[in-house]
XYZ file of C-alpha atoms in Angstrom:
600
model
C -24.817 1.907 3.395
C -23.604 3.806 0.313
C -24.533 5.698 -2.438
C -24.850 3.192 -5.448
C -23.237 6.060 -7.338
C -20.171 6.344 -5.358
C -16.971 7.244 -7.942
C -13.383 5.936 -7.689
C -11.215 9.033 -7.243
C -8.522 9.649 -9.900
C -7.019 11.788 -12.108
C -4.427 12.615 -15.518
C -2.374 15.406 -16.145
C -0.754 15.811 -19.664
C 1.830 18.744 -20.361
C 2.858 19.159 -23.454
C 7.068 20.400 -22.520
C 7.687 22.258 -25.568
C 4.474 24.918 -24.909
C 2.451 23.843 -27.380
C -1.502 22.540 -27.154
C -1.946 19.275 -26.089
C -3.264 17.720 -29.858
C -6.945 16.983 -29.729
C -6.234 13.519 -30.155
C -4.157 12.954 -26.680
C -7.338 15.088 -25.345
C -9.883 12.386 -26.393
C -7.898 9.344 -25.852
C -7.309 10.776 -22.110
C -11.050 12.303 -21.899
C -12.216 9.194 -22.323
C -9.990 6.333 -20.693
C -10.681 8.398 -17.320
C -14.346 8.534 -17.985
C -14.827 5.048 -18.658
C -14.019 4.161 -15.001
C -16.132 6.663 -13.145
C -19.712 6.639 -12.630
C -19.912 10.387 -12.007
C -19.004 13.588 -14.598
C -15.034 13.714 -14.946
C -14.128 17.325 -14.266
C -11.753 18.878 -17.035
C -9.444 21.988 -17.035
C -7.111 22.674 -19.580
C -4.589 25.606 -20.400
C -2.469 26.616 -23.423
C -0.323 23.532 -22.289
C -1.925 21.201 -20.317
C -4.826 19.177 -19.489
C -6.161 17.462 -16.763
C -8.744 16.065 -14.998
C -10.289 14.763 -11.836
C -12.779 12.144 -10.932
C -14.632 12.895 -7.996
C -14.966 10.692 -5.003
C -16.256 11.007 -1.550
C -13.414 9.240 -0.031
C -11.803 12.518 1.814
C -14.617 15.286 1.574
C -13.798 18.818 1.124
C -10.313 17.617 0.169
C -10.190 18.088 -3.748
C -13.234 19.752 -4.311
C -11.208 22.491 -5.985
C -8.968 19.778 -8.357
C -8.059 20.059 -10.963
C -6.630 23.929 -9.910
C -4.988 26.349 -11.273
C -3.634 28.689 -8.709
C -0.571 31.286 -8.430
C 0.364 29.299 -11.864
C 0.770 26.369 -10.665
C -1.775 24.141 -12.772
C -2.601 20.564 -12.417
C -4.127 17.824 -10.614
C -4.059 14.788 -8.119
C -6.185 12.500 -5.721
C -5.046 13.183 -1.671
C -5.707 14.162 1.649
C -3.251 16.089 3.800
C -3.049 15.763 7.444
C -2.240 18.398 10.051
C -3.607 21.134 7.759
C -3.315 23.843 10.448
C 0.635 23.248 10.725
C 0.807 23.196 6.960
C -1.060 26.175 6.852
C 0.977 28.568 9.646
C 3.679 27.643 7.804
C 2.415 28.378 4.510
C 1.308 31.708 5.917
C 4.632 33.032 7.548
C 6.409 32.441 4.089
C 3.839 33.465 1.498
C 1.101 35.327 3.063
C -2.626 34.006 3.683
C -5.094 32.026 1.298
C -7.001 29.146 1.173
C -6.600 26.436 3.248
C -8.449 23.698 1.554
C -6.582 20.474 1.142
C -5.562 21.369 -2.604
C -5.108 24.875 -2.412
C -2.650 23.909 0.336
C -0.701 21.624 -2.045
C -0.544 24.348 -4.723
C 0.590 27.068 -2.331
C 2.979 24.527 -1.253
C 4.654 24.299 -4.566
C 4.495 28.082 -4.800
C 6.680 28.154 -1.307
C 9.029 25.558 -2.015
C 9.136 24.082 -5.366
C 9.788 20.534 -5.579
C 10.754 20.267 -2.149
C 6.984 20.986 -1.248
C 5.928 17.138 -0.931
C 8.495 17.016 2.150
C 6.596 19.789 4.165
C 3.053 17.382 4.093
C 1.437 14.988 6.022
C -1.029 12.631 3.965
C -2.234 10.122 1.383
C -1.487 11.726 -2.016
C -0.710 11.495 -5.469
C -0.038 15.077 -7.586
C 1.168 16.544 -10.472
C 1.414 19.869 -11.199
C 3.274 22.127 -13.903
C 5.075 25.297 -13.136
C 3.981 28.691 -13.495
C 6.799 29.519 -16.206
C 5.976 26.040 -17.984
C 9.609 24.810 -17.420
C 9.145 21.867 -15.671
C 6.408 19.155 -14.377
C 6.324 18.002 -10.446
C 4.819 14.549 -9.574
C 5.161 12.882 -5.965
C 3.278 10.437 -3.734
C 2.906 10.085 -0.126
C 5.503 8.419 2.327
C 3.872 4.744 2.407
C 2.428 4.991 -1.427
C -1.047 3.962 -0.273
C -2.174 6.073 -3.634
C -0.520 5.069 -6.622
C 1.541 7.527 -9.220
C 2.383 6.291 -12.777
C 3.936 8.339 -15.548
C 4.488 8.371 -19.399
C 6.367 10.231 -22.262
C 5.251 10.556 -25.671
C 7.487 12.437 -27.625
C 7.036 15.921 -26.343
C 4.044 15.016 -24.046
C 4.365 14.401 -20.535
C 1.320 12.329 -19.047
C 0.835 11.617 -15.105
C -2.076 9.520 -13.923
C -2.743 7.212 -11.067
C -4.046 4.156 -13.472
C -1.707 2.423 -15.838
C -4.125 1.806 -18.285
C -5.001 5.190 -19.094
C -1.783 6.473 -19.456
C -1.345 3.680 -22.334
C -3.490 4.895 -23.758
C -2.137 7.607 -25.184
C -0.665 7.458 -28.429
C 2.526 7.208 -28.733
C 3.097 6.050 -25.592
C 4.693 2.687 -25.589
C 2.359 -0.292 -24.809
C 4.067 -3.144 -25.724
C 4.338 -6.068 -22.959
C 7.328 -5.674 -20.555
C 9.231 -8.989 -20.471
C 11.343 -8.664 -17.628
C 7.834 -7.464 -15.764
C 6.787 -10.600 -17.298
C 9.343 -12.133 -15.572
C 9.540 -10.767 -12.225
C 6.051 -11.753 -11.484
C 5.839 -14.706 -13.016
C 9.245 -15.883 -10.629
C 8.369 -14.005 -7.310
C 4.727 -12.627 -7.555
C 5.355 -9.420 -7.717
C 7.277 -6.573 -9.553
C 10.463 -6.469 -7.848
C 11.845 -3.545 -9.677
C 9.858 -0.719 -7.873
C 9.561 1.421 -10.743
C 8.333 -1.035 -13.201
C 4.767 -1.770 -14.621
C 3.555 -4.164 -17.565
C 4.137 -1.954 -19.928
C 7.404 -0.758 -21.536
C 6.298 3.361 -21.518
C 4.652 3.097 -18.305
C 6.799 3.858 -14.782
C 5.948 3.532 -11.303
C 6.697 6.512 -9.106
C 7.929 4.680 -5.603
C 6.175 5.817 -2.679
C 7.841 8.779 -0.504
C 9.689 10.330 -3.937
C 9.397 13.341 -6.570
C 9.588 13.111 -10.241
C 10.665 16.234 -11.793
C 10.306 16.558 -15.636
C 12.120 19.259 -17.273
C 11.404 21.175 -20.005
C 14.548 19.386 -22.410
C 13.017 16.491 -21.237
C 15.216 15.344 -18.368
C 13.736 13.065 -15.871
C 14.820 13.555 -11.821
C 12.923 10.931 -9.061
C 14.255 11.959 -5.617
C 13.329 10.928 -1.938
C 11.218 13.156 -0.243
C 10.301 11.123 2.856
C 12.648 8.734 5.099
C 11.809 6.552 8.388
C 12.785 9.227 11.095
C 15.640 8.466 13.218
C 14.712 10.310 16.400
C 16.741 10.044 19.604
C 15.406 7.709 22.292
C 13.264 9.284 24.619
C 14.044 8.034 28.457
C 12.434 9.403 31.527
C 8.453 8.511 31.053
C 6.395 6.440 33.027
C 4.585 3.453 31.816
C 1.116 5.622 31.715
C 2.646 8.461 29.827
C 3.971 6.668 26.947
C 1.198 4.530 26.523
C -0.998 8.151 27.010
C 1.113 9.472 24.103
C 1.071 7.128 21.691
C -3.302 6.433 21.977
C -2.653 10.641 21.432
C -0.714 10.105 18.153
C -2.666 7.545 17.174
C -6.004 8.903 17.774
C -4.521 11.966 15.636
C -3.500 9.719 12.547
C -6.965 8.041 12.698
C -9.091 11.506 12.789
C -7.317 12.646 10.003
C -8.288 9.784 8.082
C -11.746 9.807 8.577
C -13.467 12.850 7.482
C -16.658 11.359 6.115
C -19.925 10.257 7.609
C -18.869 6.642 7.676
C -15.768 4.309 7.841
C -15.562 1.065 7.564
C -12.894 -1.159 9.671
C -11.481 -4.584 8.580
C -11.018 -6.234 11.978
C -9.538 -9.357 13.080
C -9.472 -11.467 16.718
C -5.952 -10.088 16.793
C -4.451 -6.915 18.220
C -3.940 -4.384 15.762
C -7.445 -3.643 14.129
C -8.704 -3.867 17.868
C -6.908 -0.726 18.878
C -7.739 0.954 15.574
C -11.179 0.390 16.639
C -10.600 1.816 20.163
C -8.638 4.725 18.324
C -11.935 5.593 16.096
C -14.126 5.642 18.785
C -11.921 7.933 20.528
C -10.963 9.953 18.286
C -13.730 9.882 15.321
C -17.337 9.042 17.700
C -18.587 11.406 15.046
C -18.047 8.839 12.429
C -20.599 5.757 11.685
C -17.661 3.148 12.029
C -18.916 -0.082 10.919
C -16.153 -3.677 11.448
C -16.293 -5.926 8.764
C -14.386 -9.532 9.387
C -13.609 -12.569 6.792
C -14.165 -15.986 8.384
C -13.210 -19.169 6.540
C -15.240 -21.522 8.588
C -16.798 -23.026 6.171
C -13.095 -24.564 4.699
C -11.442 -24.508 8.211
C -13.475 -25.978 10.902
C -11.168 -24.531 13.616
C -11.160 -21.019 12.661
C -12.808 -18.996 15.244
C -11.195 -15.505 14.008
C -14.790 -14.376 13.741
C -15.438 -15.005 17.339
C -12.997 -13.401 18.545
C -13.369 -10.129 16.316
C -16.645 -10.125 17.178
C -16.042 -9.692 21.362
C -13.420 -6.699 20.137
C -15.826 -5.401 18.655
C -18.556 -5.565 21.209
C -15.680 -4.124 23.873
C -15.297 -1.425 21.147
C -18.881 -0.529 20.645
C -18.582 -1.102 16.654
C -21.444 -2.664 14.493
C -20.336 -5.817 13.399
C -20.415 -7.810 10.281
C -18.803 -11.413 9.340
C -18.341 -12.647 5.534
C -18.345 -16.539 5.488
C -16.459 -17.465 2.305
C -17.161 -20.790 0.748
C -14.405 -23.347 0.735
C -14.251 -22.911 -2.986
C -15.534 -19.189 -3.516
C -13.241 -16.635 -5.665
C -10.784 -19.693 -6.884
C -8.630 -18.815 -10.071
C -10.577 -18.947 -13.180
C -14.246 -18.319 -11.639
C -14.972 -15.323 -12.927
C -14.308 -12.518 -15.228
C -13.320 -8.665 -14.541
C -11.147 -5.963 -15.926
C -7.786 -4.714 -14.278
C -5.333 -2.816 -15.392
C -2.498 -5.048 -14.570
C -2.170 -8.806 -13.432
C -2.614 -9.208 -9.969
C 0.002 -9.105 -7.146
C -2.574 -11.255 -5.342
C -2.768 -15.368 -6.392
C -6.662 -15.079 -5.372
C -7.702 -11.485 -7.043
C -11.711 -12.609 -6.809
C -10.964 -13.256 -2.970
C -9.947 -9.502 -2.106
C -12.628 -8.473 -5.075
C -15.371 -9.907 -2.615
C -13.981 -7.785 0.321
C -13.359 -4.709 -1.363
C -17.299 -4.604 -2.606
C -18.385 -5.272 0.818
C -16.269 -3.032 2.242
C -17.142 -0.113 -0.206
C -20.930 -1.236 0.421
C -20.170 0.409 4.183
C -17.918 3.817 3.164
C -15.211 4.819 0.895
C -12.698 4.548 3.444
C -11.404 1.310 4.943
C -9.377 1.210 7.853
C -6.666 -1.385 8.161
C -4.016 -2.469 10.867
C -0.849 -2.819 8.828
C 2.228 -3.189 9.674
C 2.217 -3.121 13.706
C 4.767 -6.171 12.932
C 6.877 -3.732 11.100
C 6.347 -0.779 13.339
C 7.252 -2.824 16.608
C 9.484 -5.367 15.469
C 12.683 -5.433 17.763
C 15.808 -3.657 17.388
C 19.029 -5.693 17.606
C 20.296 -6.050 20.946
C 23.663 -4.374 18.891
C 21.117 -1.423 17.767
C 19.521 -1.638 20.990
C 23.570 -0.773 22.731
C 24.289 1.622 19.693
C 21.560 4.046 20.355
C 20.344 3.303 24.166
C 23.812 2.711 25.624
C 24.969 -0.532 27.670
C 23.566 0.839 31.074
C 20.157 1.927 29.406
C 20.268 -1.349 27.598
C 21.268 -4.163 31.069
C 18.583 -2.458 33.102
C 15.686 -2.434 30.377
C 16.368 -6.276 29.815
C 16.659 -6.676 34.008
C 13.487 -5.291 34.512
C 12.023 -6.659 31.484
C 12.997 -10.357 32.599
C 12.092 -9.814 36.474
C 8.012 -8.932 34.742
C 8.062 -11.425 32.523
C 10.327 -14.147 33.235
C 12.087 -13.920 29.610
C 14.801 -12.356 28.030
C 13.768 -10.208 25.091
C 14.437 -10.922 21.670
C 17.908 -10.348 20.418
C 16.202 -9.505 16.772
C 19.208 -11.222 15.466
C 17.461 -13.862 13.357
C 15.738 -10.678 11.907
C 19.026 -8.734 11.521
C 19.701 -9.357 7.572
C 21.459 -11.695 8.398
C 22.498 -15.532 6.939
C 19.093 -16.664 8.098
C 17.324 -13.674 6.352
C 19.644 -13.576 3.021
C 18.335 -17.077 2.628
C 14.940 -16.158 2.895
C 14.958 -13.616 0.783
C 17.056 -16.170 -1.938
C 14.284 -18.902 -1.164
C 11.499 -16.357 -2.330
C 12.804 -15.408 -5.179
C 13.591 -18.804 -6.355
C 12.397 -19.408 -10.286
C 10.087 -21.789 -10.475
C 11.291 -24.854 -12.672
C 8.247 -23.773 -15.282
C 9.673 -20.288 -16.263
C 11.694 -20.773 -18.890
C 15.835 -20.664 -18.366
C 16.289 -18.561 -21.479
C 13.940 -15.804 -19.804
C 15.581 -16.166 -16.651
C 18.924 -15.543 -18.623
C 17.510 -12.541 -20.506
C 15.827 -11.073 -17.559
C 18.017 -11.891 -14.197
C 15.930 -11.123 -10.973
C 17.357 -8.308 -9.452
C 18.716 -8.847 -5.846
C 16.550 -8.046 -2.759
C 16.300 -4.737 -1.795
C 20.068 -3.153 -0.529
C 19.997 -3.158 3.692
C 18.753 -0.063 4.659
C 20.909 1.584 6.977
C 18.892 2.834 10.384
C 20.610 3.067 13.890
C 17.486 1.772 15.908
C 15.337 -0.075 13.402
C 16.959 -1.582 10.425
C 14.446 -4.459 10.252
C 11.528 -2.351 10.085
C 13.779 -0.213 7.452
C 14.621 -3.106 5.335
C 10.911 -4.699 5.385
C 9.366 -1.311 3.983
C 11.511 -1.625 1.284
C 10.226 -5.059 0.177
C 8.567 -4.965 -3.370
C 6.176 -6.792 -1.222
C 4.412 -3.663 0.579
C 4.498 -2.204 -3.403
C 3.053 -4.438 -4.555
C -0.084 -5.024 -1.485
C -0.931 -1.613 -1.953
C -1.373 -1.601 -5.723
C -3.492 -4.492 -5.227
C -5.823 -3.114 -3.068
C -6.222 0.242 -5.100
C -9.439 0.890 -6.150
C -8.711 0.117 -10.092
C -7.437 -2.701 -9.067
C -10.299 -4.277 -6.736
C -12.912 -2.604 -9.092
C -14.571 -1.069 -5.660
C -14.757 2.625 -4.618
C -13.458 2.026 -1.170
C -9.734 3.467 -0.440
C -7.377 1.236 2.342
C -5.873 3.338 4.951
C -3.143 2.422 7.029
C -2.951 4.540 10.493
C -0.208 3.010 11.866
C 1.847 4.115 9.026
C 1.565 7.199 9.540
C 4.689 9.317 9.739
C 3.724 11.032 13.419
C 3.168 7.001 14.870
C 6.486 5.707 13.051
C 8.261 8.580 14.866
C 6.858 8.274 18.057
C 7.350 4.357 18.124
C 10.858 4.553 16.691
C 11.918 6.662 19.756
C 10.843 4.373 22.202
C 13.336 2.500 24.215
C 12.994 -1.140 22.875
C 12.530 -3.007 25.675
C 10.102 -3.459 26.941
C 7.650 -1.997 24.450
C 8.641 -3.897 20.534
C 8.806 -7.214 22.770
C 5.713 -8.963 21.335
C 3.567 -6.057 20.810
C 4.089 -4.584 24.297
C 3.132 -1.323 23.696
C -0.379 -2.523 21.666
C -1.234 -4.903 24.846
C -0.776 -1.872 27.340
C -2.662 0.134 24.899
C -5.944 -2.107 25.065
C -5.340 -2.962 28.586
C -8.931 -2.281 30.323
C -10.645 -1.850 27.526
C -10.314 -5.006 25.318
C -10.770 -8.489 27.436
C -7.596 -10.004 28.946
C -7.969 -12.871 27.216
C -7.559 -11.569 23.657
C -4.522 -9.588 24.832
C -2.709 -12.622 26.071
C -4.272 -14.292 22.782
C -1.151 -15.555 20.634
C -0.591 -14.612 17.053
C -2.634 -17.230 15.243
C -2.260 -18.077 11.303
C -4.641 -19.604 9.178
C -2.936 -22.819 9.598
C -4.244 -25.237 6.262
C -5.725 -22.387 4.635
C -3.533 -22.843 1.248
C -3.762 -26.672 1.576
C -7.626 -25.989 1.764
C -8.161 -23.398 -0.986
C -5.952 -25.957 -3.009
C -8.304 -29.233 -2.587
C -11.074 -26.848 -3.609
C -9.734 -26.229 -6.183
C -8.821 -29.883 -7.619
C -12.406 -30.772 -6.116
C -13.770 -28.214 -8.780
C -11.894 -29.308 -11.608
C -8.302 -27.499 -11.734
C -6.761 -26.180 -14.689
C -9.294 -25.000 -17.277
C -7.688 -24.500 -20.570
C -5.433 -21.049 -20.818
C -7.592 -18.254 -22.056
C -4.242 -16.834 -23.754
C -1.104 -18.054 -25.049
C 1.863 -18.166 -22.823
C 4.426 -20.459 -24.023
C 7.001 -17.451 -24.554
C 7.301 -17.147 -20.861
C 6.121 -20.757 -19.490
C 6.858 -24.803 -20.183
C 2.839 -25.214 -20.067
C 4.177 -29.344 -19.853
C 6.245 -28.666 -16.274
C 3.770 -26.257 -15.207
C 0.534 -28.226 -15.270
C 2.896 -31.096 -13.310
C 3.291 -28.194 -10.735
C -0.240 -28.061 -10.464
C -0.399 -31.859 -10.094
C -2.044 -33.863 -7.096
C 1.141 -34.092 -5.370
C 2.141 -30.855 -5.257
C 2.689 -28.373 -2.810
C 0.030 -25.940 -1.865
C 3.085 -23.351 -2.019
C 4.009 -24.416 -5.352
C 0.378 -24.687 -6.368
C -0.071 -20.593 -5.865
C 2.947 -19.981 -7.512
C 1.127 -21.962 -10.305
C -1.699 -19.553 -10.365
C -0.196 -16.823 -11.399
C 0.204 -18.087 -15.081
C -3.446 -18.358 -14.673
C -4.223 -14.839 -13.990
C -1.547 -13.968 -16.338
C -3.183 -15.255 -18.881
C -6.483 -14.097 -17.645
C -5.205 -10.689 -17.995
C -3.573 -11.338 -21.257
C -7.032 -12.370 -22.893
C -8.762 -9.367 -21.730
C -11.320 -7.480 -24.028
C -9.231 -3.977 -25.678
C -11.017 -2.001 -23.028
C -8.327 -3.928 -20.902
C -5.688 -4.863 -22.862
C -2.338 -3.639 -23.484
């Protein structure tokens, strides 16, 4: 168990662009909107510029011991953890000479080598920001999947970089006032779709896998740093040797991930978390690796996930732990806590209860997202594009002759028809927003296809506001719990290597995970099919209407909602669907009625 005492890592950065101090005020308001949220000493550095500070976690030790730094000029300050240090390092050494290797020192030495083009060079989960050594211009940028978040703010002359919303607000001058069309977007789809958008009108978003340079004039640049490699397909391997090679990348992305004492591991009866599990005991036997599963028996009677993450866990050789929700625990309105935005999730107090038992084990949480993504089928067009017609007739042959099926075309998953009216269905208004908001504030369309010649699905679901917005949710400020989600599978090394796999037979339902736990996970759970929580919203819903429903709003929001139509969405016969849409005027309102400390 942890330390009581354990911090939530973060950090601010303000540079005043025009070279002069940073004015006392800006100091305090900063000094203490990152204090408040820590329960250890914020450290502070400041130069004739700039100020910024830190807030120490345990999350990746040794890793910014040395933040915030100021180091061959560069000055500034961050929250990460970079991967594949030695590479970095050699590297770093052939172009600039020798020095310290320590995660941060890295990063700075980085920027010293290549500017802003540094961020492309790493490996990692990071936000930064840094100012140059001649004071001309600011550098921000955040890691490939975004799993830490990067916001930024001008006031006036004053450049301010932080990885919490509500800090950078408050600044003054910054500009706080409520963001309708964020309004909007979340109250319509349940998320921001516009990726660069927050709740406030001064506050931006840095996207995962970009850079923000800030100039000294004040001109803003955000460019890509990271895209989903499009390596060649690699023929010629037996069976054993890619499935030997990817446990090897795999096992890599996992022990850089876990440099602490203890880890904690969110496993399901599925397959992903399972061969995370296998991957950590592999690769990290060092590290006290404890599994932690959610089981809604108690509101659906046949829900035996627990069971079945419990025997992967046993096969694993993990300590095990099941959290039995109540039918009606965590429902909208139960309780009261501070975020710094409304939540992307319709059941915040759900994911709160998680997060705390989860940090209760380590501040590092393992999770097995998005093997869907990572694995899902190319086209059989893609599939003849980049593996050629001969490559292509005997994979499906052989594949066919094992299994007695054809593979997946992945054309229902193409972008096409099917999928442009999914997308359209999503983002549907609800009849309770009102039409002159709608009008004001058009939803932008889905995200633009995103060109790949092997794997535009898994291209085109990474850019889904969706995968934004999951990770913001789960950030520490947001689940009020030191514990930071990790996502090995993401990591850029595993994309690559599973991208340049022919695609049959190994994205044809999760070939390449079943081989992987083949022997050492029982046969029965591999051949297990994917299983939902079938009547889990209906449930959660009839809890809800058992407990009362609809308390009164806690703040206005008539500008934005027909309160009449939108209590008859939350009527007894409506959908469970439309019921969760519901609940996010609930939480909106929740949020809107928060104490200053909180508020916009």
């Amino acid at each position: 168990m942890r330390d009581d005492a354990a911090g939530v890592s973060g950090f601010a950065l303000c540079w005043h662009r025009e070279g002069a101090p940073v004015p006392p005020d800006v100091v305090r308001a900063l000094r203490v909107a990152t204090t408040v949220r820590s329960t250890r000493p914020v450290r502070e550095r400041a130069g004739e510029c700039w100020v910024a500070w830190h807030t120490p976690s345990d999350w990746a030790p040794g890793a910014e011991d040395a933040l915030p730094l100021e180091l061959l000029g560069w000055a500034g300050t961050g929250t990460l953890r970079l991967d594949d240090r030695r590479t970095l390092a050699d590297r770093l050494r052939d172009r600039i000479g020798p020095g310290n290797e320590d995660d941060a020192a890295l990063a700075w030495r980085s920027f010293s080598a290549w500017g802003e083009a540094a961020p492309s060079h790493w490996l990692g989960d990071y936000a930064v920001a840094a100012v140059s050594p001649t004071r001309d211009r600011l550098i921000a940028a955040r890691g490939s999947i975004g799993v830490l978040s990067c916001f930024h703010a001008m006031a006036g002359p004053l450049v301010i970089v932080g990885d919490d919303p509500q800090v950078l607000a408050a600044v003054p001058g910054v500009a706080t006032r409520l963001d309708d069309r964020a309004v909007v977007e979340y109250l319509a789809t349940g998320e921001l779709v516009t990726p660069t958008r927050t709740f406030r009108q001064g506050v931006s978003r840095l996207p995962a896998a970009h850079t923000l340079v800030v100039s000294r004039d004040g001109a803003l640049r955000v460019v890509r740093h990271w895209r989903l490699p499009e390596p060649a397909v690699a023929y010629g391997r037996s069976g054993q040797e890619v499935v030997e090679g990817f446990r090897d990348v795999l096992d890599h992305a996992v022990r850089d991930r876990l440099r602490g004492p203890n880890a904690a591991l969110l496993l399901s009866g599925g397959l992903d978390s399972p061969t995370l599990a296998l991957a950590a005991r592999r690769a990290a036997s060092h590290v006290q690796t404890q599994a932690l599963t959610v089981s809604w028996r108690g509101l659906l009677a046949d829900d035996d996930e627990a069971t079945w993450a419990a025997r992967a866990a046993a096969a694993a050789g993990l300590p095990h732990t099941v959290v039995e929700f109540a039918p009606d625990a965590g429902l909208p309105g139960a309780g009261e806590f501070s975020i710094p935005e409304p939540a992307p999730d319709a059941e915040p107090l759900v994911y709160r209860a998680v997060a705390s038992r989860l940090a209760a084990i380590a501040p590092v949480a393992l999770l097995g997202e998005d093997v869907d993504t990572l694995l899902a089928p190319a086209t059989v067009v893609e599939q003849l594009g980049s593996e050629g017609l001969v490559a292509t007739t005997r994979a499906w042959r052989a594949y066919r002759a094992a299994t007695g099926q054809l593979p997946s075309t992945g054309l229902r998953r193409g972008g096409g028809v099917f999928e442009r009216w999914r997308e359209w269905r999503a983002r549907r208004a609800p009849d309770w927003l009102r039409a002159e908001q709608i009008d004001q504030h058009p939803l932008p369309d889905g995200p633009p296809a995103r060109t790949h010649p092997s794997r535009s699905y898994a291209a085109r679901s990474l850019a889904q506001p969706t995968w934004e917005n999951v990770l913001w949710n789960d950030a520490p400020v947001m689940s009020g719990s030191p514990v930071v989600v990790l996502l090995p599978f993401m990591d850029p090394r595993v994309i690559r290597y599973c991208f340049a796999l022919p695609s049959v037979p190994w994205t044809q339902r999760k070939w390449l995970i079943r081989e992987a736990l083949r022997g050492a996970m029982p046969d029965d759970l591999l051949s297990r099919p994917k299983t939902p929580l079938r009547g889990y919203y209906e449930g959660r819903v009839r809890e809800w209407r058992r407990r009362g429903a609809a308390a009164p709003l806690p703040a206005p929001v008539d500008a934005w909602v027909d309160t009449v139509r939108w209590r008859a969405a939350l009527g007894a016969t409506a959908r469970a669907d439309d019921v969760f849409a519901a609940w996010r005027v609930l939480e909106l309102s929740r949020w809107l009625a928060q104490p200053p400390t909180g508020r916009l």
